[in-house]
Every structure is written in C-alpha cells, then in structure tokens.
CSV table of C-alpha atoms in Angstrom, one decimal:
chain,number,residue,atom,x,y,z
A,3,MET,CA,8.5,-28.4,-20.6
A,4,PHE,CA,11.1,-28.3,-17.9
A,5,PHE,CA,10.7,-32.0,-17.1
A,6,LYS,CA,10.7,-32.8,-20.8
A,7,TYR,CA,13.9,-30.9,-21.1
A,8,PHE,CA,15.3,-32.8,-18.2
A,9,LYS,CA,14.4,-36.2,-19.7
A,10,ALA,CA,16.3,-35.1,-22.9
A,11,GLY,CA,19.0,-33.8,-20.7
A,12,ALA,CA,19.4,-37.2,-19.0
A,13,ILE,CA,20.6,-38.7,-22.3
A,14,ALA,CA,23.5,-36.2,-22.3
A,15,SER,CA,24.2,-36.6,-18.6
A,16,THR,CA,27.4,-38.5,-19.2
A,17,LEU,CA,28.7,-35.7,-21.4
A,18,LEU,CA,27.6,-33.1,-18.9
A,19,PHE,CA,29.3,-35.0,-16.0
A,20,ASN,CA,32.5,-35.1,-18.0
A,21,THR,CA,32.2,-31.4,-18.8
A,22,VAL,CA,31.7,-30.6,-15.1
A,23,ILE,CA,34.7,-32.6,-14.1
A,24,VAL,CA,36.9,-30.8,-16.7
A,25,SER,CA,35.6,-27.4,-15.6
A,26,ALA,CA,35.9,-28.2,-12.0
A,27,GLN,CA,39.6,-29.0,-12.6
A,28,GLU,CA,39.9,-25.7,-14.4
A,29,ASN,CA,38.5,-24.0,-11.2
A,30,THR,CA,41.1,-25.7,-9.0
A,31,ASN,CA,43.4,-23.2,-7.4
A,32,ALA,CA,41.2,-20.3,-8.6
A,33,THR,CA,41.0,-17.6,-6.0
A,34,ALA,CA,37.7,-16.6,-4.5
A,35,LYS,CA,37.7,-13.5,-6.6
A,36,GLN,CA,38.3,-15.4,-9.8
A,37,VAL,CA,35.5,-17.8,-9.0
A,38,VAL,CA,33.1,-14.9,-8.5
A,39,GLU,CA,34.2,-13.0,-11.6
A,40,LYS,CA,34.0,-16.1,-13.8
A,41,PHE,CA,30.5,-16.8,-12.6
A,42,GLN,CA,29.4,-13.1,-13.1
A,43,ALA,CA,30.9,-13.2,-16.6
A,44,ASP,CA,29.0,-16.4,-17.4
A,45,LEU,CA,25.8,-14.7,-16.1
A,46,ILE,CA,26.2,-11.6,-18.2
A,47,SER,CA,27.0,-13.7,-21.2
A,48,VAL,CA,23.8,-15.7,-20.8
A,49,MET,CA,21.8,-12.4,-20.2
A,50,LYS,CA,23.1,-11.0,-23.4
A,51,ASN,CA,21.8,-14.0,-25.4
A,52,GLY,CA,18.9,-14.6,-23.0
A,53,LYS,CA,16.1,-14.1,-25.5
A,54,GLN,CA,17.6,-16.2,-28.2
A,55,LEU,CA,18.5,-19.0,-25.8
A,56,GLY,CA,15.0,-19.2,-24.2
A,57,TYR,CA,14.6,-20.7,-20.8
A,58,ALA,CA,15.9,-24.1,-21.7
A,59,GLY,CA,19.0,-22.6,-23.4
A,60,ARG,CA,19.7,-20.3,-20.4
A,61,TYR,CA,19.3,-23.3,-18.0
A,62,SER,CA,21.6,-25.4,-20.1
A,63,ASN,CA,24.2,-22.7,-20.3
A,64,LEU,CA,24.1,-21.8,-16.6
A,65,GLN,CA,24.1,-25.3,-15.3
A,66,GLU,CA,27.8,-25.7,-15.6
A,67,ALA,CA,28.5,-22.2,-14.3
A,68,VAL,CA,26.3,-22.6,-11.2
A,69,ILE,CA,27.6,-26.1,-10.3
A,70,ASN,CA,31.2,-25.1,-10.7
A,71,SER,CA,31.0,-21.9,-8.7
A,72,HIS,CA,28.5,-22.8,-5.9
A,73,ASP,CA,28.8,-25.4,-3.2
A,74,LEU,CA,25.3,-26.6,-3.7
A,75,PRO,CA,25.4,-29.7,-1.5
A,76,LYS,CA,26.6,-27.6,1.4
A,77,ILE,CA,24.0,-24.9,0.7
A,78,ALA,CA,21.3,-27.7,0.7
A,79,ARG,CA,22.6,-28.7,4.2
A,80,VAL,CA,22.7,-25.3,5.6
A,81,ILE,CA,19.3,-24.1,4.5
A,82,VAL,CA,17.5,-26.8,6.4
A,83,GLY,CA,19.6,-26.2,9.5
A,84,LYS,CA,19.3,-28.9,12.2
A,85,GLU,CA,16.4,-30.5,10.3
A,86,TRP,CA,19.1,-32.0,8.0
A,87,GLU,CA,20.0,-34.6,10.6
A,88,LYS,CA,16.4,-35.7,10.9
A,89,LEU,CA,16.2,-36.6,7.2
A,90,SER,CA,17.0,-40.0,5.8
A,91,GLU,CA,19.8,-40.4,3.3
A,92,ASP,CA,17.3,-40.7,0.5
A,93,GLN,CA,15.6,-37.5,1.6
A,94,GLN,CA,19.0,-35.7,1.9
A,95,ASN,CA,19.9,-36.8,-1.6
A,96,LYS,CA,16.5,-35.7,-2.9
A,97,LEU,CA,16.8,-32.3,-1.3
A,98,GLU,CA,20.3,-31.8,-2.7
A,99,ASP,CA,19.1,-32.6,-6.2
A,100,LEU,CA,16.1,-30.2,-5.8
A,101,ILE,CA,18.3,-27.4,-4.5
A,102,ILE,CA,20.7,-27.8,-7.4
A,103,ARG,CA,17.8,-27.7,-9.9
A,104,LEU,CA,16.0,-24.8,-8.2
A,105,SER,CA,19.2,-22.7,-8.1
A,106,ILE,CA,19.9,-23.1,-11.8
A,107,ALA,CA,16.2,-22.6,-12.7
A,108,SER,CA,15.9,-19.4,-10.7
A,109,TYR,CA,19.0,-17.9,-12.4
A,110,ALA,CA,17.7,-19.0,-15.8
A,111,HIS,CA,14.4,-17.3,-15.0
A,112,ASN,CA,15.5,-14.1,-13.4
A,113,PHE,CA,18.5,-13.3,-15.6
A,114,LYS,CA,16.7,-13.5,-18.9
A,115,ASP,CA,17.6,-10.4,-20.8
A,116,TYR,CA,20.3,-7.7,-21.0
A,117,ALA,CA,20.0,-3.9,-20.7
A,118,GLY,CA,23.6,-2.9,-20.3
A,119,GLU,CA,24.2,-4.3,-16.8
A,120,SER,CA,27.7,-5.1,-15.6
A,121,PHE,CA,29.4,-6.3,-12.4
A,122,THR,CA,32.2,-4.5,-10.8
A,123,TYR,CA,34.5,-6.0,-8.2
A,124,ASP,CA,35.0,-3.8,-5.1
A,125,SER,CA,37.0,-5.6,-2.5
A,126,GLU,CA,37.3,-8.8,-0.5
A,127,GLU,CA,37.8,-9.7,3.1
A,128,GLU,CA,38.5,-12.9,5.2
A,129,THR,CA,35.8,-13.9,7.7
A,130,THR,CA,36.5,-15.2,11.2
A,131,ARG,CA,35.2,-18.6,10.1
A,132,GLY,CA,37.7,-19.1,7.3
A,133,GLY,CA,35.6,-17.8,4.5
A,134,ILE,CA,36.1,-15.0,2.0
A,135,LEU,CA,33.6,-12.3,1.4
A,136,VAL,CA,33.9,-10.8,-2.1
A,137,HIS,CA,32.2,-7.4,-2.4
A,138,SER,CA,30.9,-6.4,-5.8
A,139,HIS,CA,28.0,-4.5,-7.3
A,140,LEU,CA,25.8,-4.7,-10.3
A,141,ASN,CA,25.7,-1.6,-12.4
A,142,ILE,CA,22.3,-0.9,-13.9
A,143,PRO,CA,21.9,1.9,-16.5
A,144,ASP,CA,19.8,4.8,-15.2
A,145,ASP,CA,19.4,3.2,-11.8
A,146,LYS,CA,21.1,2.7,-8.5
A,147,PRO,CA,23.7,0.0,-8.4
A,148,VAL,CA,22.9,-3.2,-6.4
A,149,LYS,CA,25.4,-4.5,-3.9
A,150,PHE,CA,26.3,-8.1,-4.4
A,151,ASP,CA,28.4,-9.8,-1.8
A,152,TYR,CA,29.5,-13.4,-2.2
A,153,MET,CA,30.5,-15.6,0.7
A,154,LEU,CA,32.9,-18.3,-0.3
A,155,LYS,CA,34.3,-21.3,1.5
A,156,GLU,CA,37.1,-23.5,0.5
A,157,THR,CA,35.9,-26.9,-0.8
A,158,GLY,CA,38.7,-29.3,-1.6
A,159,ALA,CA,41.1,-27.3,-3.7
A,160,SER,CA,38.8,-24.6,-4.8
A,161,TRP,CA,36.6,-21.8,-3.5
A,162,ARG,CA,32.9,-22.1,-3.8
A,163,ILE,CA,30.0,-19.7,-3.3
A,164,ILE,CA,27.8,-20.6,-0.4
A,165,ASN,CA,25.9,-17.4,0.1
A,166,ILE,CA,24.9,-14.3,-2.0
A,167,ILE,CA,23.9,-11.2,-0.2
A,168,ALA,CA,22.0,-8.6,-2.3
A,169,ASN,CA,21.8,-5.1,-0.8
A,170,GLY,CA,22.3,-6.7,2.7
A,171,VAL,CA,19.7,-9.5,2.3
A,172,SER,CA,21.3,-12.9,2.7
A,173,ASP,CA,19.8,-15.5,0.4
A,174,LEU,CA,21.0,-18.3,2.6
A,175,ALA,CA,19.4,-16.9,5.7
A,176,LEU,CA,16.2,-16.2,3.9
A,177,LYS,CA,15.9,-19.7,2.5
A,178,ARG,CA,16.9,-21.2,5.8
A,179,SER,CA,14.0,-19.4,7.6
A,180,GLU,CA,11.6,-20.5,4.9
A,181,TYR,CA,12.7,-24.1,4.5
A,182,THR,CA,13.0,-24.9,8.2
A,183,SER,CA,9.6,-23.3,8.8
A,184,ILE,CA,8.0,-25.5,6.1
A,185,LEU,CA,9.8,-28.6,7.3
A,186,GLN,CA,8.7,-28.1,10.9
A,187,ASN,CA,5.2,-27.1,10.1
A,188,GLU,CA,4.3,-29.1,7.0
A,189,GLY,CA,6.9,-31.8,6.6
A,190,PHE,CA,9.4,-33.0,4.0
A,191,ASP,CA,6.9,-34.0,1.4
A,192,SER,CA,5.3,-30.6,1.4
A,193,LEU,CA,8.7,-28.9,1.0
A,194,VAL,CA,9.6,-31.2,-1.9
A,195,SER,CA,6.3,-30.5,-3.6
A,196,LYS,CA,6.7,-26.7,-3.2
A,197,ILE,CA,10.2,-26.7,-4.6
A,198,ASP,CA,9.1,-28.9,-7.5
A,199,GLY,CA,6.3,-26.5,-8.1
A,200,LYS,CA,8.7,-23.5,-8.2
A,201,ILE,CA,11.0,-25.2,-10.6
A,202,SER,CA,8.1,-26.0,-12.9
A,203,ASP,CA,6.8,-22.5,-12.6
A,204,TYR,CA,10.2,-21.0,-13.5
A,205,SER,CA,10.2,-22.9,-16.7
A,206,LYS,CA,6.8,-21.6,-17.7
A,207,LEU,CA,6.8,-17.9,-16.6
B,18,MET,CA,15.1,-2.4,-27.8
B,19,ASN,CA,14.5,1.3,-27.5
B,20,LYS,CA,15.7,3.4,-24.7
B,21,GLN,CA,12.4,3.4,-22.8
B,22,GLN,CA,12.3,-0.4,-23.0
B,23,GLN,CA,15.8,-0.6,-21.8
B,24,CYS,CA,15.0,1.7,-18.8
B,25,ASN,CA,12.0,-0.4,-18.0
B,26,GLY,CA,14.1,-3.5,-18.3
B,27,ALA,CA,16.7,-2.1,-15.9
B,28,ASN,CA,14.0,-1.0,-13.5
B,29,ASP,CA,12.5,-4.4,-13.6
B,30,LYS,CA,15.9,-5.9,-13.0
B,31,ILE,CA,16.6,-3.9,-9.9
B,32,LYS,CA,13.2,-4.7,-8.6
B,33,LEU,CA,13.9,-8.4,-9.2
B,34,VAL,CA,17.1,-8.5,-7.4
B,35,THR,CA,16.1,-6.1,-4.7
B,36,PRO,CA,12.6,-7.0,-3.9
B,37,LEU,CA,12.9,-5.4,-0.5
B,38,LEU,CA,13.0,-1.8,-1.3
B,39,LEU,CA,9.3,-1.3,-1.0
B,40,LEU,CA,8.4,-3.9,1.5
B,41,SER,CA,8.4,-1.4,4.3
B,42,ILE,CA,5.3,0.2,2.9
B,43,LEU,CA,3.3,-2.7,1.6
B,44,SER,CA,3.2,-6.4,2.1
B,45,LEU,CA,0.1,-7.2,0.3
B,46,TYR,CA,0.7,-10.8,-0.4
B,47,GLY,CA,-1.1,-13.6,1.2
B,48,CYS,CA,0.1,-17.0,2.0
B,49,ALA,CA,-1.3,-20.4,2.2
B,50,THR,CA,-2.7,-21.0,5.6
B,51,ILE,CA,-0.4,-23.3,7.4
B,52,LYS,CA,-0.3,-24.5,10.9
B,53,THR,CA,2.4,-22.7,12.9
B,54,ALA,CA,4.3,-24.6,15.5
B,55,GLN,CA,6.7,-22.7,17.8
B,56,PRO,CA,6.8,-19.0,16.9
B,57,GLN,CA,10.3,-17.7,16.1
B,58,LYS,CA,11.7,-15.6,18.9
B,59,GLU,CA,11.7,-12.5,16.6
B,60,ASP,CA,8.1,-13.2,15.7
B,61,PRO,CA,6.2,-14.1,18.8
B,62,TYR,CA,3.0,-12.8,17.3
B,63,GLU,CA,3.2,-15.0,14.2
B,64,ASN,CA,-0.4,-16.2,14.3
B,65,PHE,CA,-1.7,-12.6,14.4
B,66,ASN,CA,0.8,-11.5,11.8
B,67,ARG,CA,-0.1,-14.3,9.4
B,68,SER,CA,-3.8,-13.3,9.7
B,69,MET,CA,-2.9,-9.7,9.1
B,70,PHE,CA,-0.7,-10.7,6.1
B,71,LYS,CA,-3.6,-12.6,4.7
B,72,PHE,CA,-5.9,-9.6,5.3
B,73,ASN,CA,-3.5,-7.3,3.6
B,74,ASN,CA,-3.3,-9.7,0.6
B,75,ASN,CA,-7.0,-9.5,0.2
B,76,VAL,CA,-7.1,-5.7,0.4
B,77,ASP,CA,-4.4,-5.7,-2.2
B,78,GLY,CA,-6.1,-8.2,-4.5
B,79,TYR,CA,-9.6,-6.6,-4.3
B,80,VAL,CA,-8.7,-2.9,-4.0
B,81,ALA,CA,-5.1,-1.7,-4.3
B,82,LYS,CA,-4.0,-3.8,-7.3
B,83,PRO,CA,-7.0,-3.1,-9.5
B,84,ILE,CA,-6.6,0.6,-8.9
B,85,SER,CA,-2.8,0.4,-9.4
B,86,ASP,CA,-3.3,-1.5,-12.6
B,87,GLY,CA,-5.8,1.1,-13.8
B,88,TYR,CA,-3.4,3.9,-12.9
B,89,LYS,CA,-0.5,2.2,-14.9
B,90,TYR,CA,-2.8,1.6,-17.8
B,91,VAL,CA,-4.0,5.1,-18.2
B,92,THR,CA,-0.8,7.0,-17.2
B,93,PRO,CA,2.0,7.3,-19.6
B,94,GLN,CA,5.4,6.1,-18.4
B,95,PHE,CA,7.0,9.6,-18.3
B,96,LEU,CA,4.1,10.8,-16.1
B,97,GLN,CA,4.5,7.9,-13.8
B,98,THR,CA,8.2,8.7,-13.5
B,99,GLY,CA,7.4,12.3,-12.8
B,100,VAL,CA,4.9,11.5,-10.1
B,101,TYR,CA,7.3,9.0,-8.5
B,102,ASN,CA,10.1,11.7,-8.6
B,103,PHE,CA,7.8,14.3,-7.1
B,104,TYR,CA,6.9,12.2,-4.0
B,105,ASN,CA,10.4,10.9,-3.8
B,106,ASN,CA,11.7,14.5,-3.7
B,107,LEU,CA,9.4,15.4,-0.8
B,108,LYS,CA,10.8,12.4,1.1
B,109,ASN,CA,14.2,14.2,1.0
B,110,VAL,CA,12.9,16.4,3.8
B,111,ASN,CA,12.6,13.4,6.1
B,112,ILE,CA,16.0,12.2,4.9
B,113,VAL,CA,17.7,15.6,5.7
B,114,ILE,CA,16.1,15.7,9.2
B,115,ASN,CA,17.2,12.1,10.0
B,116,ASP,CA,20.7,12.8,8.6
B,117,ALA,CA,21.0,15.6,11.2
B,118,LEU,CA,19.5,13.4,14.0
B,119,GLN,CA,22.1,10.7,13.3
B,120,ALA,CA,24.9,13.3,13.1
B,121,LYS,CA,25.6,12.5,9.4
B,122,PHE,CA,26.4,16.0,8.5
B,123,SER,CA,28.4,15.5,5.4
B,124,GLN,CA,25.7,13.2,4.0
B,125,GLY,CA,23.1,15.7,5.2
B,126,ALA,CA,24.8,18.5,3.2
B,127,GLN,CA,24.5,16.4,0.0
B,128,ASP,CA,20.9,15.5,0.7
B,129,THR,CA,20.1,19.1,1.3
B,130,GLY,CA,21.7,20.0,-2.0
B,131,ARG,CA,19.8,17.2,-3.6
B,132,LEU,CA,16.5,18.6,-2.3
B,133,ALA,CA,17.3,22.1,-3.3
B,134,LEU,CA,18.4,21.1,-6.8
B,135,ASN,CA,15.4,18.9,-7.6
B,136,SER,CA,12.9,21.4,-6.1
B,137,THR,CA,14.2,24.2,-8.3
B,138,LEU,CA,15.9,23.0,-11.5
B,139,GLY,CA,13.9,19.8,-11.2
B,140,LEU,CA,10.6,21.7,-11.3
B,141,ALA,CA,9.3,20.8,-7.9
B,142,GLY,CA,11.0,17.4,-8.0
B,143,ILE,CA,9.3,16.2,-11.2
B,144,PHE,CA,12.8,15.7,-12.7
B,145,ASP,CA,15.5,14.0,-10.7
B,146,VAL,CA,18.3,16.4,-11.8
B,147,ALA,CA,20.4,15.5,-8.8
B,148,LYS,CA,20.9,11.9,-9.9
B,149,SER,CA,22.2,13.1,-13.2
B,150,VAL,CA,25.0,15.0,-11.4
B,151,GLY,CA,25.8,11.9,-9.3
B,152,TRP,CA,23.9,12.7,-6.1
B,153,GLU,CA,22.2,9.4,-5.4
B,154,GLN,CA,19.5,9.5,-2.9
B,155,ASN,CA,20.3,8.2,0.6
B,156,ASP,CA,17.9,6.1,2.5
B,157,GLU,CA,17.3,7.4,6.0
B,158,ASP,CA,14.2,7.5,8.2
B,159,PHE,CA,13.3,7.8,11.9
B,160,ASP,CA,13.2,4.1,12.5
B,161,GLN,CA,16.9,4.1,11.5
B,162,THR,CA,17.5,7.1,13.7
B,163,LEU,CA,16.0,5.3,16.7
B,164,ALA,CA,18.2,2.3,15.9
B,165,VAL,CA,21.3,4.5,15.9
B,166,TRP,CA,20.2,5.9,19.2
B,167,GLY,CA,20.2,2.4,20.6
B,168,VAL,CA,16.5,1.6,20.6
B,169,PRO,CA,16.0,-2.1,19.9
B,170,ALA,CA,13.7,-3.1,17.0
B,171,GLY,CA,11.3,-5.2,19.1
B,172,SER,CA,9.2,-7.9,17.7
B,173,TYR,CA,8.1,-8.2,14.1
B,174,LEU,CA,4.6,-6.9,13.4
B,175,VAL,CA,2.4,-6.9,10.3
B,176,LEU,CA,0.2,-3.8,10.5
B,177,PRO,CA,-3.2,-3.6,8.7
B,178,VAL,CA,-2.7,-2.1,5.2
B,179,MET,CA,0.7,-0.7,6.2
B,180,GLY,CA,2.4,-4.1,6.1
B,181,PRO,CA,5.6,-5.3,7.8
B,182,SER,CA,7.0,-3.3,10.7
B,183,THR,CA,8.5,-3.8,14.2
B,184,PHE,CA,7.5,-2.1,17.5
B,185,ARG,CA,10.2,0.4,16.8
B,186,GLY,CA,8.9,1.0,13.3
B,187,ILE,CA,5.5,2.4,14.6
B,188,PRO,CA,6.9,5.6,16.2
B,189,GLY,CA,9.3,5.7,13.3
B,190,ALA,CA,6.5,5.8,10.7
B,191,ALA,CA,4.5,8.3,12.7
B,192,PHE,CA,7.4,10.7,12.9
B,193,ASP,CA,8.2,10.3,9.2
B,194,THR,CA,4.5,10.9,8.3
B,195,ALA,CA,4.5,14.1,10.4
B,196,THR,CA,7.7,15.4,8.8
B,197,ASN,CA,6.7,14.6,5.2
B,198,PRO,CA,5.3,17.7,3.5
B,199,SER,CA,2.9,15.6,1.3
B,200,THR,CA,1.0,14.7,4.5
B,201,TYR,CA,-0.3,18.3,4.7
B,202,VAL,CA,-1.2,18.8,1.0
B,203,GLY,CA,-4.5,17.1,1.0
B,204,THR,CA,-6.3,13.8,0.8
B,205,ALA,CA,-6.3,13.7,-3.0
B,206,VAL,CA,-2.5,14.0,-3.1
B,207,ASN,CA,-2.1,11.3,-0.5
B,208,ILE,CA,-4.3,9.0,-2.5
B,209,VAL,CA,-2.2,9.5,-5.6
B,210,SER,CA,0.9,9.0,-3.5
B,211,MET,CA,-0.5,5.6,-2.2
B,212,ILE,CA,-1.5,4.5,-5.7
B,213,ASN,CA,2.0,5.5,-7.0
B,214,THR,CA,3.6,3.6,-4.2
B,215,ARG,CA,1.6,0.5,-5.0
B,216,ALA,CA,2.3,0.8,-8.7
B,217,ASN,CA,6.1,0.9,-8.0
B,218,ALA,CA,5.9,-2.1,-5.7
B,219,GLU,CA,4.6,-4.3,-8.5
B,220,GLY,CA,8.0,-5.7,-9.4
B,221,SER,CA,8.8,-6.5,-5.8
B,222,LEU,CA,5.5,-8.2,-5.2
B,223,LYS,CA,5.8,-10.2,-8.4
B,224,PHE,CA,9.2,-11.4,-7.3
B,225,ILE,CA,8.0,-12.5,-3.9
B,226,ASN,CA,5.2,-14.4,-5.6
B,227,GLU,CA,7.6,-16.1,-7.9
B,228,ALA,CA,10.4,-16.9,-5.5
B,229,ALA,CA,8.8,-17.6,-2.1
B,230,LEU,CA,7.8,-21.0,-0.9
B,231,ASP,CA,6.2,-19.4,2.1
B,232,PRO,CA,5.5,-15.7,1.2
B,233,TYR,CA,4.9,-14.7,4.8
B,234,VAL,CA,8.3,-16.0,6.0
B,235,PHE,CA,10.1,-14.7,2.9
B,236,THR,CA,8.6,-11.2,3.5
B,237,ARG,CA,9.4,-11.2,7.2
B,238,GLU,CA,13.0,-12.3,6.8
B,239,SER,CA,13.8,-10.1,3.9
B,240,PHE,CA,12.2,-7.1,5.6
B,241,LEU,CA,14.1,-7.7,8.9
B,242,GLN,CA,17.4,-8.2,7.1
B,243,TRP,CA,16.8,-5.2,4.9
B,244,ARG,CA,15.9,-2.9,7.8
B,245,ASN,CA,18.9,-4.1,9.8
B,246,ASN,CA,21.2,-3.5,6.9
B,247,LEU,CA,19.9,0.1,6.5
B,248,ALA,CA,20.1,0.8,10.3
B,249,THR,CA,23.7,-0.4,10.4
B,250,ASP,CA,24.6,1.2,7.0
B,251,GLY,CA,25.6,-2.2,5.7
B,252,LYS,CA,28.0,-3.0,8.6
B,253,SER,CA,26.0,-5.9,10.1
B,254,GLN,CA,27.1,-9.1,8.5
B,255,SER,CA,25.7,-11.5,11.1
B,256,SER,CA,23.6,-13.4,8.6
B,257,TYR,CA,26.2,-13.7,5.9
B,258,ASP,CA,28.4,-16.5,7.3
B,259,LEU,CA,25.9,-19.2,8.1
B,260,ASP,CA,27.8,-22.4,8.6
B,261,LEU,CA,26.5,-25.3,10.5
B,262,ASP,CA,29.6,-27.3,10.4
B,263,ASP,CA,29.7,-27.3,14.2
B,264,GLU,CA,26.3,-28.8,14.3
B,265,PHE,CA,27.4,-31.6,11.9
B,266,GLU,CA,30.5,-32.7,13.6
B,267,SER,CA,29.0,-36.1,14.1
B,268,LEU,CA,28.4,-36.5,10.4
B,269,PRO,CA,30.8,-37.5,7.6
B,270,ALA,CA,32.5,-34.8,5.6
B,271,ASP,CA,29.7,-34.8,3.0
B,272,GLY,CA,27.2,-34.3,5.7
B,273,LYS,CA,25.2,-37.4,4.7
B,274,LYS,CA,23.9,-40.1,6.9
B,275,LYS,CA,25.3,-43.5,6.1
B,276,PRO,CA,23.7,-46.8,6.9
B,277,ALA,CA,26.5,-47.5,9.4
B,278,ASP,CA,25.6,-44.4,11.3
B,279,GLN,CA,22.0,-45.5,11.6
B,280,THR,CA,23.2,-48.9,12.7
B,281,ALA,CA,25.3,-47.3,15.3
B,282,ILE,CA,22.4,-45.5,16.7
B,283,GLN,CA,20.4,-48.7,16.8
B,284,ILE,CA,22.9,-50.7,18.6
B,285,ASN,CA,23.5,-48.2,21.2
B,286,PRO,CA,20.4,-48.5,23.0
B,287,VAL,CA,19.7,-47.6,26.1
B,288,LYS,CA,21.0,-47.6,29.4
C-alpha cells in the first residue's frame, strides 16, 4: 500500500517539489524556536485528524512538515558515522532517500490519534558547537509530561532539526549505534532491506 | 472516545514516545542472530549479552507474555490501575531512602509526603491521590545513588530474566529489592507484581519491535542513555550534539562523494 501510494505520489512530485521550495522559503530566517513550534503544531494538527486521514493522509500531510523542519540529508550522514565515507555516491543517495521516507513514515505511524496532548516550549540554549537546543515537553492528560529536546543546526539561511531527545534518549545516537552496527556486521544491502521493511511495516500496522 | 479510551490512548502514547521506562526491568525481546564484529567498548560481552537477550525473548514469548496477556484479558482496567498504583506506592520507600542517600532533602520531603498520602487517603496506595495534588513521582534508585557517589557504571550486561543492566546495576538492584516492602510480603504477591510489571511493559516492547532494526542494539543504547539521564538528573547532554563535520572535512559541503574525488584517489597512488 505504501509503495502504491508512493507510485501515485510520484505523479505529483513536481507539485510537491514546488510546495517544498515555497515552504522552505517561508522558513528562511525563522528562529530555531519557530521551526520547532511550527513542526509541533503541524504534528498536533495531523494527530487531531489522524483517524480520518489514515496512514497515507498522515504521511502526505507530514511530508512537507518533516522535510522543512529537519535536516534529513545531514541526519542520514551522521547516523552511519564514519561508514558514510565508505559508501559510494549511489549508496549515499539511496540511504538519504530511505532515511527521509523512514522519518516521515515513523511520524505518520506513531502520531496517529489525539487525546488532548499539547507541546509547551520551556527554554533554549546555544551549544558549544554552534547549535541551539530547544527544550519543550509534551503534555499528556492524566500522565507525566514527556521532555522533548530538539537540537538544531543552521543550514543555509534556516535552522533545521538534526536530533530529537525524548526524556534524555537521543534519537540520533540511538540510530547511529544501530545503523553502524548493521553496516559493519551485515553490510549495506542488509541495512537497506531492513529500513525498507520498516517503512513497509509502518504502512500496514 | 470516552474518558477511559482517552486515558488508554494517552498511556499508549507515553509508552510509545518513552519506550525506556520499563526496560530496566525487562528486555524480553529477541533479535535476529547476527555475526558480531568488534564489540563496542561499553559492551565487551556482546556475544554473551546477545545470547541472553535471545534467551529472555524466548522466556517472554513462551511464559511471560501469555501470562501477562491472560492477566490483562481477565482483569478490568480499573483493577489493573489499582494493582499498578499499589506496587508503585511501595516503590516510594526505595525512592525516599535514595533521596536521603543522595542528599536530595527537599525532594525527599515531597516523596515522603507522597508515600504518606497515598498509603492513607489512597487506601494503601491503590489510588494515586498524590498525583492529583501535583506531586509527581520522582525516579530514584540505588544504582543512581551509586552513580552520584562516583561509582562508574561498568560494562553493559544482559541478565537472565532481569534484562538490561550494568555491573553497577547489580548491587543497585539487590539493594532496591531488599528495601522494597513487597519483597517481604510473600511469593504470591511477588508473582502478581511481576505479571503486573510485564503487562505494563507491553507498550514499550511493542514500540521496540516496531521501531528497531536491531532490537538488541536499540535496547542497549536506549537503556544506557536512559540510565545516564536519570543518574545525572538530565544534566548529561553528551549524546545530544552529534556532529561529524570534523570527520567529513575532506568531503564537499553536501557530504557526498563526487566522481572527481574518486578519481583523485585513484591517481594518487602510491609511493
């Protein structure tokens, strides 16, 4: 279903590309906090309509939001660590494409419904390496809030998310350990096959 | 969506986004057997740990999960919540002790109040009254106390049935077991406690199964990060700012290899 959706989506790729460019321009000069808050608002909006949208609808709605707020090419590079340099250009492109699709798919799968959740901005701080860490938390009715920290780096004229830390667990560090382990032990083809499998599973679960 | 469904949805959500909350107790997921190359420095016993991880997965699949599923099937949600609250309240005894050992006196006072309130007005802890007045439960244990005292975590270990730990976590778990009142109530109570724990871990385990490409590595990394975050009260941010730009200085800005780069390598042979 997911791949069928993607074939259909390919027809509209030009439209999407143009939309992304327009939105990216809108994001130009946005502060790190604004980028995070826009993304969180998009996420909550999709959650509120999650059931009606279905997986394909959530994926479609989140595609622009994720691409415009995350530096996915850089994320793809960082999560395979030094293994990146050992990959051919074709493999690097393939991995980038998979990471983009996997990121959107996991959001579309995990944020599928709404039960009164909301995000609250807490603070932000500059890091020693020129990034900005935006601290926020997700309020969940009748439950403990979950801390969400976003690490952003300046990409061109805009700030982009390169890491999300939920209650102290860094998504980037987690993925980096996993992906480098698979690359070293099983090879590139196995990594591609596993990511493809996850994307496919997300569309069915 | 009724209130109960909303609560369940919220609970599921927190379990989805924080799959780590119960990993200290159980890591009952297996992984595909893969060849391990060089063990990571924090995981020198990776081969043993992977075997134990697989063993725990089998124990879960054949024993713990069927029992837990049966428990959830026959037990109404309000009763499950009451059982969870009861054991969670007993855990406050550990928390108060470790507050004191870490010299967190203000937090210790609140946790003591929490224990007293839930044990009385909350009918022996069945109702979490303290939460409704804004006293969220803190998370302290003896492993964190040892960390505060400067004891290093040591290598990562997967223990039979118990799941992920570290060398420091073993005395930590022993101390916490000794200071938890439920330990002395009887075997039947302990079995209910274990079933309840497994039932509450369902969301976390489901998340791992869905998200992990290599469940062993996923569990290890999330466990170690989560424990480090708890031990430092969220002050350690070492894994937040991963940036390999330094390692990519030789590459173009987009990080991609270009044919010219490959050529350059080819025409610079060898001395």
